[in-house]
PDB file of C-alpha atoms in Angstrom:
ATOM      1  CA  MET A   1       3.736  14.859  13.581  1.00 35.00           C
ATOM      2  CA  ALA A   2       3.098  17.494  10.924  1.00 35.00           C
ATOM      3  CA  ALA A   3       0.538  19.847  11.499  1.00 34.00           C
ATOM      4  CA  VAL A   4      -2.641  19.617   9.651  1.00 31.00           C
ATOM      5  CA  ALA A   5      -2.785  22.046   6.788  1.00 33.00           C
ATOM      6  CA  THR A   6      -4.629  24.941   7.943  1.00 30.00           C
ATOM      7  CA  ARG A   7      -6.504  25.513   4.435  1.00 31.00           C
ATOM      8  CA  LEU A   8      -9.647  22.900   4.276  1.00 32.00           C
ATOM      9  CA  ARG A   9      -9.658  20.939   1.045  1.00 35.00           C
ATOM     10  CA  PRO A  10     -13.044  19.469  -0.157  1.00 36.00           C
ATOM     11  CA  PRO A  11     -13.541  15.902   0.202  1.00 40.00           C
ATOM     12  CA  LEU A  12     -11.822  13.988  -2.599  1.00 40.00           C
ATOM     13  CA  LEU A  13     -14.255  11.419  -2.443  1.00 39.00           C
ATOM     14  CA  GLY A  14     -17.802  10.404  -2.975  1.00 41.00           C
ATOM     15  CA  LEU A  15     -18.186   6.963  -4.544  1.00 40.00           C
ATOM     16  CA  ILE A  16     -16.256   6.521  -7.499  1.00 42.00           C
ATOM     17  CA  ALA A  17     -18.043   3.879  -9.613  1.00 40.00           C
ATOM     18  CA  LEU A  18     -15.854   1.575 -11.148  1.00 38.00           C
ATOM     19  CA  ALA A  19     -17.131  -1.299 -13.589  1.00 35.00           C
ATOM     20  CA  VAL A  20     -15.341  -4.703 -12.534  1.00 35.00           C
ATOM     21  CA  ILE A  21     -13.303  -5.022 -15.289  1.00 34.00           C
ATOM     22  CA  VAL A  22     -10.257  -7.604 -15.327  1.00 34.00           C
ATOM     23  CA  ALA A  23      -7.190  -5.672 -15.631  1.00 36.00           C
ATOM     24  CA  THR A  24      -4.370  -6.921 -18.269  1.00 35.00           C
ATOM     25  CA  ALA A  25      -1.327  -8.217 -15.788  1.00 36.00           C
ATOM     26  CA  PRO A  26       1.589 -10.603 -16.473  1.00 36.00           C
ATOM     27  CA  SER A  27      -0.294 -13.453 -14.772  1.00 38.00           C
ATOM     28  CA  ARG A  28      -3.374 -15.579 -15.500  1.00 37.00           C
ATOM     29  CA  ALA A  29      -6.949 -13.568 -15.964  1.00 39.00           C
ATOM     30  CA  SER A  30      -8.863 -13.325 -12.939  1.00 42.00           C
ATOM     31  CA  ALA A  31     -12.225 -13.925 -14.517  1.00 47.00           C
ATOM     32  CA  GLN A  32     -13.521 -15.820 -11.424  1.00 80.00           C
ATOM     33  CA  LEU A  33     -13.312 -12.592  -9.253  1.00 92.00           C
ATOM     34  CA  SER A  34     -16.609 -10.878  -8.854  1.00 94.00           C
ATOM     35  CA  VAL A  35     -18.027  -8.352  -6.306  1.00 96.00           C
ATOM     36  CA  SER A  36     -20.950 -10.920  -5.639  1.00 96.00           C
ATOM     37  CA  PHE A  37     -18.783 -13.958  -5.068  1.00 96.00           C
ATOM     38  CA  TYR A  38     -19.851 -14.235  -1.530  1.00 97.00           C
ATOM     39  CA  ALA A  39     -23.486 -13.291  -2.134  1.00 97.00           C
ATOM     40  CA  ASN A  40     -24.740 -16.364  -0.972  1.00 96.00           C
ATOM     41  CA  THR A  41     -22.100 -17.983   1.354  1.00 97.00           C
ATOM     42  CA  CYS A  42     -21.575 -14.686   3.260  1.00 97.00           C
ATOM     43  CA  PRO A  43     -23.534 -11.541   2.448  1.00 97.00           C
ATOM     44  CA  SER A  44     -22.254  -9.631   5.375  1.00 97.00           C
ATOM     45  CA  VAL A  45     -18.353  -9.968   4.516  1.00 98.00           C
ATOM     46  CA  PHE A  46     -18.157  -6.348   3.334  1.00 98.00           C
ATOM     47  CA  ASP A  47     -20.068  -4.697   6.190  1.00 98.00           C
ATOM     48  CA  THR A  48     -17.964  -6.905   8.728  1.00 98.00           C
ATOM     49  CA  VAL A  49     -14.591  -5.968   7.303  1.00 98.00           C
ATOM     50  CA  ARG A  50     -15.581  -2.237   6.899  1.00 98.00           C
ATOM     51  CA  ALA A  51     -16.603  -2.262  10.804  1.00 98.00           C
ATOM     52  CA  GLY A  52     -13.500  -4.143  11.788  1.00 98.00           C
ATOM     53  CA  VAL A  53     -11.218  -1.400   9.641  1.00 98.00           C
ATOM     54  CA  SER A  54     -13.065   1.615  11.148  1.00 98.00           C
ATOM     55  CA  SER A  55     -12.731   0.099  14.529  1.00 98.00           C
ATOM     56  CA  ALA A  56      -8.676  -0.422  14.069  1.00 97.00           C
ATOM     57  CA  VAL A  57      -8.236   3.098  12.408  1.00 97.00           C
ATOM     58  CA  THR A  58     -10.256   4.685  15.387  1.00 96.00           C
ATOM     59  CA  ARG A  59      -8.050   2.920  17.695  1.00 96.00           C
ATOM     60  CA  GLU A  60      -4.762   3.784  15.949  1.00 95.00           C
ATOM     61  CA  SER A  61      -4.879   6.346  12.963  1.00 91.00           C
ATOM     62  CA  ARG A  62      -1.778   4.879  11.260  1.00 93.00           C
ATOM     63  CA  MET A  63      -3.386   1.711  11.096  1.00 96.00           C
ATOM     64  CA  GLY A  64      -5.211   2.754   7.751  1.00 96.00           C
ATOM     65  CA  ALA A  65      -1.882   3.373   5.853  1.00 96.00           C
ATOM     66  CA  SER A  66      -0.619   0.076   7.511  1.00 96.00           C
ATOM     67  CA  LEU A  67      -3.523  -2.140   5.752  1.00 97.00           C
ATOM     68  CA  LEU A  68      -2.965  -0.517   2.611  1.00 97.00           C
ATOM     69  CA  ARG A  69       0.858  -1.008   2.582  1.00 96.00           C
ATOM     70  CA  LEU A  70       0.209  -4.610   3.496  1.00 97.00           C
ATOM     71  CA  PHE A  71      -2.058  -5.183   0.642  1.00 98.00           C
ATOM     72  CA  PHE A  72       0.504  -3.610  -1.886  1.00 97.00           C
ATOM     73  CA  HIS A  73       3.289  -5.772  -0.291  1.00 97.00           C
ATOM     74  CA  ASP A  74       1.135  -8.698  -0.703  1.00 97.00           C
ATOM     75  CA  CYS A  75      -0.066  -8.033  -4.399  1.00 97.00           C
ATOM     76  CA  PHE A  76       3.347  -7.332  -5.604  1.00 96.00           C
ATOM     77  CA  VAL A  77       4.876 -10.517  -4.754  1.00 95.00           C
ATOM     78  CA  ASN A  78       3.285 -13.475  -7.056  1.00 93.00           C
ATOM     79  CA  GLY A  79      -0.195 -11.640  -6.854  1.00 95.00           C
ATOM     80  CA  CYS A  80      -2.705 -11.187  -4.296  1.00 96.00           C
ATOM     81  CA  ASP A  81      -2.707 -14.549  -2.310  1.00 96.00           C
ATOM     82  CA  GLY A  82      -2.505 -13.604   1.305  1.00 96.00           C
ATOM     83  CA  SER A  83       1.376 -14.905   1.129  1.00 96.00           C
ATOM     84  CA  VAL A  84       2.600 -11.963   3.116  1.00 97.00           C
ATOM     85  CA  LEU A  85       0.610 -12.844   6.127  1.00 98.00           C
ATOM     86  CA  LEU A  86       2.250 -16.431   6.722  1.00 97.00           C
ATOM     87  CA  GLU A  87       4.492 -16.762   9.776  1.00 96.00           C
ATOM     88  CA  ASP A  88       7.920 -18.409   9.544  1.00 94.00           C
ATOM     89  CA  THR A  89       7.993 -21.955  11.171  1.00 92.00           C
ATOM     90  CA  GLY A  90      10.712 -24.301  11.762  1.00 90.00           C
ATOM     91  CA  SER A  91      10.225 -25.695   8.231  1.00 90.00           C
ATOM     92  CA  PHE A  92       8.988 -22.707   6.584  1.00 91.00           C
ATOM     93  CA  VAL A  93      10.493 -19.399   5.661  1.00 94.00           C
ATOM     94  CA  GLY A  94       7.824 -16.686   4.499  1.00 95.00           C
ATOM     95  CA  GLU A  95       7.861 -13.157   3.132  1.00 96.00           C
ATOM     96  CA  ARG A  96       7.862 -11.248   6.419  1.00 95.00           C
ATOM     97  CA  THR A  97      11.492 -10.985   6.674  1.00 93.00           C
ATOM     98  CA  ALA A  98      12.277  -9.692   3.323  1.00 95.00           C
ATOM     99  CA  ARG A  99      14.032  -6.352   2.853  1.00 93.00           C
ATOM    100  CA  GLY A 100      11.037  -4.519   1.955  1.00 92.00           C
ATOM    101  CA  ASN A 101       8.901  -5.943   4.568  1.00 93.00           C
ATOM    102  CA  GLN A 102      11.226  -6.199   7.754  1.00 89.00           C
ATOM    103  CA  ASN A 103      11.117  -2.744   9.092  1.00 87.00           C
ATOM    104  CA  SER A 104       7.917  -1.726   6.934  1.00 89.00           C
ATOM    105  CA  LEU A 105       5.337  -4.335   8.027  1.00 93.00           C
ATOM    106  CA  ARG A 106       4.319  -4.135  11.887  1.00 91.00           C
ATOM    107  CA  ALA A 107       2.815  -6.817  13.935  1.00 92.00           C
ATOM    108  CA  SER A 108      -0.002  -5.061  14.775  1.00 94.00           C
ATOM    109  CA  MET A 109      -1.185  -4.830  11.376  1.00 94.00           C
ATOM    110  CA  PHE A 110      -1.064  -8.841  11.140  1.00 96.00           C
ATOM    111  CA  SER A 111      -3.058  -8.639  14.248  1.00 97.00           C
ATOM    112  CA  VAL A 112      -5.726  -6.546  13.010  1.00 97.00           C
ATOM    113  CA  VAL A 113      -6.167  -8.808   9.830  1.00 98.00           C
ATOM    114  CA  ASP A 114      -6.440 -11.666  12.090  1.00 98.00           C
ATOM    115  CA  GLY A 115      -8.765 -10.159  14.223  1.00 98.00           C
ATOM    116  CA  ILE A 116     -11.110  -9.077  11.184  1.00 98.00           C
ATOM    117  CA  LYS A 117     -10.858 -12.562   9.763  1.00 98.00           C
ATOM    118  CA  ALA A 118     -12.419 -14.081  13.263  1.00 98.00           C
ATOM    119  CA  GLN A 119     -14.984 -11.484  12.982  1.00 98.00           C
ATOM    120  CA  VAL A 120     -15.770 -12.588   9.123  1.00 98.00           C
ATOM    121  CA  ASP A 121     -15.682 -16.301  10.103  1.00 98.00           C
ATOM    122  CA  ARG A 122     -18.359 -15.683  13.092  1.00 97.00           C
ATOM    123  CA  ALA A 123     -20.278 -13.434  10.588  1.00 97.00           C
ATOM    124  CA  CYS A 124     -20.277 -16.234   7.951  1.00 96.00           C
ATOM    125  CA  GLY A 125     -20.835 -19.303  10.348  1.00 97.00           C
ATOM    126  CA  ALA A 126     -17.900 -20.863   8.801  1.00 96.00           C
ATOM    127  CA  SER A 127     -14.543 -20.118   7.196  1.00 97.00           C
ATOM    128  CA  VAL A 128     -15.612 -19.454   3.602  1.00 97.00           C
ATOM    129  CA  VAL A 129     -13.756 -16.053   3.087  1.00 98.00           C
ATOM    130  CA  SER A 130      -9.919 -16.011   2.190  1.00 97.00           C
ATOM    131  CA  CYS A 131      -7.464 -13.896   3.870  1.00 98.00           C
ATOM    132  CA  ALA A 132      -6.525 -12.470   0.484  1.00 97.00           C
ATOM    133  CA  ASP A 133      -9.945 -11.172  -0.102  1.00 98.00           C
ATOM    134  CA  ILE A 134     -10.116  -9.715   3.600  1.00 98.00           C
ATOM    135  CA  LEU A 135      -6.942  -7.950   2.805  1.00 98.00           C
ATOM    136  CA  ALA A 136      -8.158  -6.483  -0.308  1.00 98.00           C
ATOM    137  CA  ILE A 137     -11.500  -5.280   1.172  1.00 98.00           C
ATOM    138  CA  ALA A 138      -9.627  -3.860   4.408  1.00 98.00           C
ATOM    139  CA  ALA A 139      -7.179  -1.842   1.913  1.00 98.00           C
ATOM    140  CA  ARG A 140     -10.106  -0.323   0.196  1.00 98.00           C
ATOM    141  CA  ASP A 141     -11.932   0.352   3.299  1.00 98.00           C
ATOM    142  CA  SER A 142      -8.888   2.000   4.815  1.00 98.00           C
ATOM    143  CA  VAL A 143      -8.500   4.418   2.075  1.00 98.00           C
ATOM    144  CA  VAL A 144     -12.257   5.357   2.648  1.00 98.00           C
ATOM    145  CA  GLU A 145     -11.653   5.837   6.160  1.00 97.00           C
ATOM    146  CA  LEU A 146      -8.828   8.153   5.725  1.00 97.00           C
ATOM    147  CA  GLY A 147     -10.780  10.396   3.372  1.00 96.00           C
ATOM    148  CA  GLY A 148      -9.856   8.601  -0.013  1.00 97.00           C
ATOM    149  CA  PRO A 149     -11.990   7.113  -2.912  1.00 97.00           C
ATOM    150  CA  SER A 150     -14.131   4.223  -2.739  1.00 97.00           C
ATOM    151  CA  TYR A 151     -14.023   1.577  -5.481  1.00 97.00           C
ATOM    152  CA  SER A 152     -15.505  -1.785  -6.196  1.00 96.00           C
ATOM    153  CA  VAL A 153     -13.722  -4.790  -4.648  1.00 97.00           C
ATOM    154  CA  PRO A 154     -13.794  -8.078  -6.654  1.00 96.00           C
ATOM    155  CA  VAL A 155     -13.438 -11.253  -4.696  1.00 96.00           C
ATOM    156  CA  GLY A 156     -12.946 -14.774  -4.828  1.00 95.00           C
ATOM    157  CA  ARG A 157      -9.307 -15.124  -4.311  1.00 95.00           C
ATOM    158  CA  ARG A 158      -7.642 -17.985  -2.588  1.00 94.00           C
ATOM    159  CA  ASP A 159      -4.806 -18.118  -0.316  1.00 96.00           C
ATOM    160  CA  ALA A 160      -1.373 -19.202  -0.970  1.00 95.00           C
ATOM    161  CA  ARG A 161      -0.006 -22.426   0.691  1.00 93.00           C
ATOM    162  CA  THR A 162       3.445 -21.205   0.082  1.00 92.00           C
ATOM    163  CA  ALA A 163       5.475 -17.942   0.016  1.00 94.00           C
ATOM    164  CA  SER A 164       8.718 -16.383  -1.553  1.00 94.00           C
ATOM    165  CA  LEU A 165      11.310 -14.762   0.553  1.00 96.00           C
ATOM    166  CA  ASP A 166      13.554 -14.479  -3.010  1.00 96.00           C
ATOM    167  CA  ALA A 167      10.617 -12.962  -4.926  1.00 96.00           C
ATOM    168  CA  ALA A 168       9.834 -10.482  -2.135  1.00 96.00           C
ATOM    169  CA  ASN A 169      13.518  -9.341  -1.934  1.00 96.00           C
ATOM    170  CA  ASN A 170      13.266  -8.776  -5.698  1.00 96.00           C
ATOM    171  CA  ASP A 171       9.963  -7.448  -6.553  1.00 96.00           C
ATOM    172  CA  LEU A 172       9.191  -5.085  -3.695  1.00 97.00           C
ATOM    173  CA  PRO A 173      10.197  -1.206  -4.403  1.00 96.00           C
ATOM    174  CA  SER A 174      12.866   0.033  -2.331  1.00 95.00           C
ATOM    175  CA  PRO A 175      12.753   3.722  -0.827  1.00 96.00           C
ATOM    176  CA  PHE A 176      16.132   4.130  -2.122  1.00 95.00           C
ATOM    177  CA  GLU A 177      15.522   3.488  -5.706  1.00 96.00           C
ATOM    178  CA  ASP A 178      15.467   5.920  -8.874  1.00 96.00           C
ATOM    179  CA  LEU A 179      12.709   6.292 -11.233  1.00 98.00           C
ATOM    180  CA  ASP A 180      14.045   3.933 -13.969  1.00 98.00           C
ATOM    181  CA  ILE A 181      14.108   0.894 -11.347  1.00 98.00           C
ATOM    182  CA  LEU A 182      10.658   1.887 -10.160  1.00 98.00           C
ATOM    183  CA  ILE A 183       9.369   2.037 -13.659  1.00 98.00           C
ATOM    184  CA  ARG A 184      10.729  -1.403 -14.479  1.00 98.00           C
ATOM    185  CA  LYS A 185       9.411  -2.803 -11.258  1.00 98.00           C
ATOM    186  CA  PHE A 186       5.989  -1.635 -11.981  1.00 98.00           C
ATOM    187  CA  ARG A 187       5.867  -2.359 -15.803  1.00 98.00           C
ATOM    188  CA  ASN A 188       6.890  -6.239 -14.741  1.00 96.00           C
ATOM    189  CA  LYS A 189       3.797  -6.351 -12.894  1.00 96.00           C
ATOM    190  CA  GLY A 190       1.687  -4.568 -15.979  1.00 97.00           C
ATOM    191  CA  PHE A 191       1.574  -0.973 -14.722  1.00 98.00           C
ATOM    192  CA  THR A 192       2.315   2.115 -16.711  1.00 98.00           C
ATOM    193  CA  PRO A 193       4.447   5.100 -15.383  1.00 98.00           C
ATOM    194  CA  ARG A 194       1.105   6.925 -14.898  1.00 98.00           C
ATOM    195  CA  GLU A 195      -0.120   3.982 -12.778  1.00 98.00           C
ATOM    196  CA  LEU A 196       3.068   3.993 -10.730  1.00 98.00           C
ATOM    197  CA  VAL A 197       2.697   7.752  -9.847  1.00 98.00           C
ATOM    198  CA  ALA A 198      -0.921   7.119  -8.878  1.00 98.00           C
ATOM    199  CA  LEU A 199      -0.319   4.104  -6.507  1.00 98.00           C
ATOM    200  CA  SER A 200       2.747   6.014  -5.267  1.00 98.00           C
ATOM    201  CA  GLY A 201       0.344   8.755  -4.228  1.00 97.00           C
ATOM    202  CA  SER A 202      -0.725   6.386  -1.408  1.00 97.00           C
ATOM    203  CA  HIS A 203       2.301   7.754   0.600  1.00 97.00           C
ATOM    204  CA  THR A 204      -0.232  10.767   1.045  1.00 96.00           C
ATOM    205  CA  VAL A 205      -0.748   8.755   4.133  1.00 96.00           C
ATOM    206  CA  GLY A 206       1.545   6.885   6.677  1.00 95.00           C
ATOM    207  CA  PHE A 207       5.038   7.310   8.089  1.00 96.00           C
ATOM    208  CA  ALA A 208       8.608   6.171   7.372  1.00 96.00           C
ATOM    209  CA  GLN A 209      11.303   5.239   9.555  1.00 97.00           C
ATOM    210  CA  CYS A 210      14.557   7.033  10.046  1.00 97.00           C
ATOM    211  CA  ARG A 211      16.411   4.405   8.422  1.00 96.00           C
ATOM    212  CA  ALA A 212      14.593   4.704   5.071  1.00 96.00           C
ATOM    213  CA  PHE A 213      15.670   8.451   4.676  1.00 97.00           C
ATOM    214  CA  ARG A 214      18.677   9.237   6.684  1.00 97.00           C
ATOM    215  CA  THR A 215      20.912   9.113   3.652  1.00 96.00           C
ATOM    216  CA  ARG A 216      18.704  11.538   1.983  1.00 96.00           C
ATOM    217  CA  ILE A 217      18.540  14.292   4.579  1.00 97.00           C
ATOM    218  CA  TYR A 218      22.082  14.075   5.669  1.00 96.00           C
ATOM    219  CA  THR A 219      23.338  14.136   1.936  1.00 90.00           C
ATOM    220  CA  PRO A 220      21.144  16.651   0.518  1.00 76.00           C
ATOM    221  CA  GLY A 221      21.056  17.451  -3.262  1.00 87.00           C
ATOM    222  CA  ALA A 222      19.359  19.750  -5.377  1.00 90.00           C
ATOM    223  CA  ASP A 223      16.140  18.111  -5.170  1.00 95.00           C
ATOM    224  CA  LEU A 224      15.485  18.471  -1.495  1.00 96.00           C
ATOM    225  CA  ASP A 225      14.524  21.466   0.346  1.00 96.00           C
ATOM    226  CA  PRO A 226      17.296  22.404   2.973  1.00 96.00           C
ATOM    227  CA  SER A 227      14.671  23.501   5.562  1.00 96.00           C
ATOM    228  CA  PHE A 228      12.643  20.321   5.150  1.00 96.00           C
ATOM    229  CA  ALA A 229      15.973  18.146   5.572  1.00 97.00           C
ATOM    230  CA  ALA A 230      16.902  20.217   8.771  1.00 96.00           C
ATOM    231  CA  ALA A 231      13.422  19.641  10.184  1.00 96.00           C
ATOM    232  CA  ARG A 232      13.490  15.808   9.546  1.00 97.00           C
ATOM    233  CA  GLN A 233      17.021  15.817  11.152  1.00 97.00           C
ATOM    234  CA  ALA A 234      15.482  16.967  14.427  1.00 96.00           C
ATOM    235  CA  ASN A 235      14.174  13.327  14.772  1.00 96.00           C
ATOM    236  CA  CYS A 236      16.446  11.293  12.705  1.00 98.00           C
ATOM    237  CA  PRO A 237      20.190  11.354  13.923  1.00 97.00           C
ATOM    238  CA  ALA A 238      22.988  11.018  11.495  1.00 97.00           C
ATOM    239  CA  THR A 239      24.584   7.794  13.265  1.00 97.00           C
ATOM    240  CA  VAL A 240      23.363   4.608  12.074  1.00 95.00           C
ATOM    241  CA  GLY A 241      21.949   2.669  14.756  1.00 95.00           C
ATOM    242  CA  GLN A 242      20.419   5.742  16.501  1.00 96.00           C
ATOM    243  CA  GLY A 243      16.802   6.647  16.376  1.00 97.00           C
ATOM    244  CA  ASP A 244      16.558   4.086  13.073  1.00 97.00           C
ATOM    245  CA  GLY A 245      13.066   3.436  14.225  1.00 96.00           C
ATOM    246  CA  ASN A 246      12.019   7.103  14.618  1.00 97.00           C
ATOM    247  CA  LEU A 247       8.849   8.018  12.286  1.00 97.00           C
ATOM    248  CA  ALA A 248       8.331  11.198  10.149  1.00 97.00           C
ATOM    249  CA  PRO A 249       5.229  11.423   8.049  1.00 96.00           C
ATOM    250  CA  MET A 250       5.422  10.950   4.207  1.00 94.00           C
ATOM    251  CA  ASP A 251       3.056  13.772   3.629  1.00 93.00           C
ATOM    252  CA  PRO A 252       4.321  16.715   5.635  1.00 88.00           C
ATOM    253  CA  GLN A 253       0.998  18.404   5.905  1.00 88.00           C
ATOM    254  CA  SER A 254      -1.662  15.529   6.709  1.00 88.00           C
ATOM    255  CA  PRO A 255      -0.397  12.066   7.029  1.00 89.00           C
ATOM    256  CA  ASN A 256      -3.691  10.773   8.379  1.00 91.00           C
ATOM    257  CA  ARG A 257      -5.683  12.038   5.614  1.00 94.00           C
ATOM    258  CA  PHE A 258      -5.836  10.962   1.983  1.00 96.00           C
ATOM    259  CA  GLY A 259      -5.232  13.743  -0.538  1.00 95.00           C
ATOM    260  CA  ASN A 260      -3.043  15.041  -3.148  1.00 97.00           C
ATOM    261  CA  ASN A 261      -0.717  16.984  -0.810  1.00 96.00           C
ATOM    262  CA  TYR A 262       1.759  14.501  -1.438  1.00 97.00           C
ATOM    263  CA  PHE A 263       2.249  15.618  -5.090  1.00 98.00           C
ATOM    264  CA  GLN A 264       2.516  19.202  -3.952  1.00 97.00           C
ATOM    265  CA  ALA A 265       5.185  18.216  -1.372  1.00 97.00           C
ATOM    266  CA  LEU A 266       7.080  16.657  -4.269  1.00 98.00           C
ATOM    267  CA  ILE A 267       7.069  19.834  -6.739  1.00 97.00           C
ATOM    268  CA  ASN A 268       8.289  21.716  -3.219  1.00 97.00           C
ATOM    269  CA  ARG A 269      11.318  19.252  -3.096  1.00 97.00           C
ATOM    270  CA  ARG A 270      10.076  17.726   0.120  1.00 97.00           C
ATOM    271  CA  GLY A 271       9.509  13.936  -0.952  1.00 97.00           C
ATOM    272  CA  LEU A 272      10.683  12.147   2.221  1.00 97.00           C
ATOM    273  CA  LEU A 273      12.037   9.227   0.337  1.00 97.00           C
ATOM    274  CA  ARG A 274      14.466   9.096  -2.526  1.00 97.00           C
ATOM    275  CA  SER A 275      11.842   6.851  -4.409  1.00 97.00           C
ATOM    276  CA  ASP A 276       9.246   9.669  -3.621  1.00 98.00           C
ATOM    277  CA  GLN A 277      11.280  12.716  -5.101  1.00 98.00           C
ATOM    278  CA  ALA A 278      12.155  10.304  -7.973  1.00 98.00           C
ATOM    279  CA  LEU A 279       8.736  10.833  -9.273  1.00 98.00           C
ATOM    280  CA  PHE A 280       9.472  14.698  -9.436  1.00 98.00           C
ATOM    281  CA  ASN A 281      13.143  15.435 -10.586  1.00 96.00           C
ATOM    282  CA  GLY A 282      13.402  16.623 -13.919  1.00 96.00           C
ATOM    283  CA  THR A 283      12.203  13.135 -15.306  1.00 93.00           C
ATOM    284  CA  SER A 284       9.477  11.664 -17.557  1.00 97.00           C
ATOM    285  CA  THR A 285       6.485  11.690 -14.694  1.00 98.00           C
ATOM    286  CA  ASP A 286       7.141  15.296 -13.799  1.00 98.00           C
ATOM    287  CA  ASP A 287       4.125  16.146 -15.739  1.00 98.00           C
ATOM    288  CA  ILE A 288       1.673  13.639 -13.818  1.00 98.00           C
ATOM    289  CA  VAL A 289       2.878  14.803 -10.606  1.00 98.00           C
ATOM    290  CA  ARG A 290       1.899  18.274 -11.693  1.00 98.00           C
ATOM    291  CA  GLU A 291      -1.277  17.305 -13.066  1.00 98.00           C
ATOM    292  CA  TYR A 292      -2.384  15.380  -9.580  1.00 98.00           C
ATOM    293  CA  SER A 293      -0.993  18.404  -7.564  1.00 98.00           C
ATOM    294  CA  ASN A 294      -3.637  20.384  -9.377  1.00 98.00           C
ATOM    295  CA  ASP A 295      -6.254  18.292  -9.964  1.00 98.00           C
ATOM    296  CA  ALA A 296      -7.182  15.966  -6.648  1.00 97.00           C
ATOM    297  CA  GLY A 297      -9.970  14.581  -8.633  1.00 97.00           C
ATOM    298  CA  ALA A 298      -7.942  12.988 -11.463  1.00 98.00           C
ATOM    299  CA  PHE A 299      -5.732  11.703  -8.721  1.00 98.00           C
ATOM    300  CA  SER A 300      -8.355   9.877  -6.918  1.00 98.00           C
ATOM    301  CA  ARG A 301      -9.806   8.285 -10.067  1.00 98.00           C
ATOM    302  CA  ASP A 302      -6.647   7.233 -11.215  1.00 98.00           C
ATOM    303  CA  PHE A 303      -5.667   5.825  -7.720  1.00 98.00           C
ATOM    304  CA  ALA A 304      -9.163   3.757  -7.523  1.00 98.00           C
ATOM    305  CA  ASN A 305      -8.750   2.379 -11.250  1.00 98.00           C
ATOM    306  CA  ALA A 306      -4.980   1.185 -10.118  1.00 98.00           C
ATOM    307  CA  MET A 307      -5.933  -0.244  -7.079  1.00 98.00           C
ATOM    308  CA  VAL A 308      -8.608  -2.586  -8.684  1.00 97.00           C
ATOM    309  CA  LYS A 309      -6.154  -3.249 -11.386  1.00 97.00           C
ATOM    310  CA  MET A 310      -3.461  -4.263  -8.617  1.00 97.00           C
ATOM    311  CA  GLY A 311      -6.137  -6.617  -6.882  1.00 96.00           C
ATOM    312  CA  ASN A 312      -6.481  -8.549 -10.010  1.00 94.00           C
ATOM    313  CA  LEU A 313      -2.923  -9.617  -9.981  1.00 93.00           C
ATOM    314  CA  MET A 314      -3.125 -13.011  -9.179  1.00 84.00           C
ATOM    315  CA  PRO A 315      -0.931 -16.307  -8.590  1.00 77.00           C
ATOM    316  CA  PRO A 316      -0.367 -18.781 -11.632  1.00 63.00           C
ATOM    317  CA  SER A 317      -3.019 -20.870 -12.860  1.00 59.00           C
ATOM    318  CA  ASN A 318      -1.714 -23.988 -11.305  1.00 51.00           C
ATOM    319  CA  SER A 319      -1.707 -22.440  -7.779  1.00 59.00           C
ATOM    320  CA  GLN A 320      -5.095 -23.511  -6.380  1.00 74.00           C
ATOM    321  CA  GLY A 321      -4.817 -22.514  -2.923  1.00 91.00           C
ATOM    322  CA  GLU A 322      -7.070 -22.570  -0.149  1.00 94.00           C
ATOM    323  CA  ILE A 323      -9.451 -20.714   2.377  1.00 96.00           C
ATOM    324  CA  ARG A 324      -7.178 -20.415   5.445  1.00 96.00           C
ATOM    325  CA  LEU A 325      -8.540 -21.034   8.764  1.00 97.00           C
ATOM    326  CA  ASP A 326      -5.697 -18.889  10.289  1.00 97.00           C
ATOM    327  CA  CYS A 327      -4.361 -16.214   8.137  1.00 98.00           C
ATOM    328  CA  LYS A 328      -0.834 -16.877   9.680  1.00 96.00           C
ATOM    329  CA  ARG A 329      -0.350 -20.450   8.857  1.00 95.00           C
ATOM    330  CA  VAL A 330      -1.439 -22.959   6.151  1.00 95.00           C
ATOM    331  CA  ASN A 331      -4.303 -25.529   6.774  1.00 94.00           C
TER     332      ASN A 331
END
């Protein structure tokens, strides 16, 4: 694990007040979402989820980044509907085995969501809160636990009764993709290039497996610092199949603390994934990376707004959904 940066930064945070404004997205408007949706049926839902996330991150510091990633992988496939949480059965194939999920989403993160769901149901006295909402709240609370910005989380989502492996394979960004593909995939979800860069800043926390960056560090180009490549090679053998799951921090300075170090790493040609460095490689997003590297507040504000917008990605209007009793399976 990379050493924590010796120069301490002031907290990026403080509560960022955001009006609950429905973002424009290529799917139906989410006018039914509201921060007060559970005010009568489960007023303690936010406190309960926050306590569950805090406990999970205390047990394992990686869990905050994992829950944030899980939310992204849910919303990017047919909206924020909890479909990524569904397990495969003999008659059902979900999204967990998609290319973008199989070596990225860990069993432990699903267990944490299941545990929080059980705590919420006990606090509410009934199963009235959707798994999709729990995941959205948990993602925000994970960001806060790691030192990132707080923001309002509108709730009232329904859980999907189905999932789409094909959509997951096609829609989820890959660590091997170049900027034009990333821009297209994010634009298809209603995001601008600036929002793409802001959301990519979530890689300021968390780790990636050797299999995701091996090609980059063993066939380095002009966009990769040689000393950084050599350091990563120490824990990532060149031979495919050896050490595939070995981990490296996506932010080499502070992988368990939310901040703007990630963008500074890109400027120094130390982006771990090809898709990271693609944001700063003589391309159209270079100036945004420079801005965020110099202005942590601007990054925090844009990240928080983009997270609210992502949370408003909803399934088609004819998908009414349900409130799952068990996040892993339909009722």
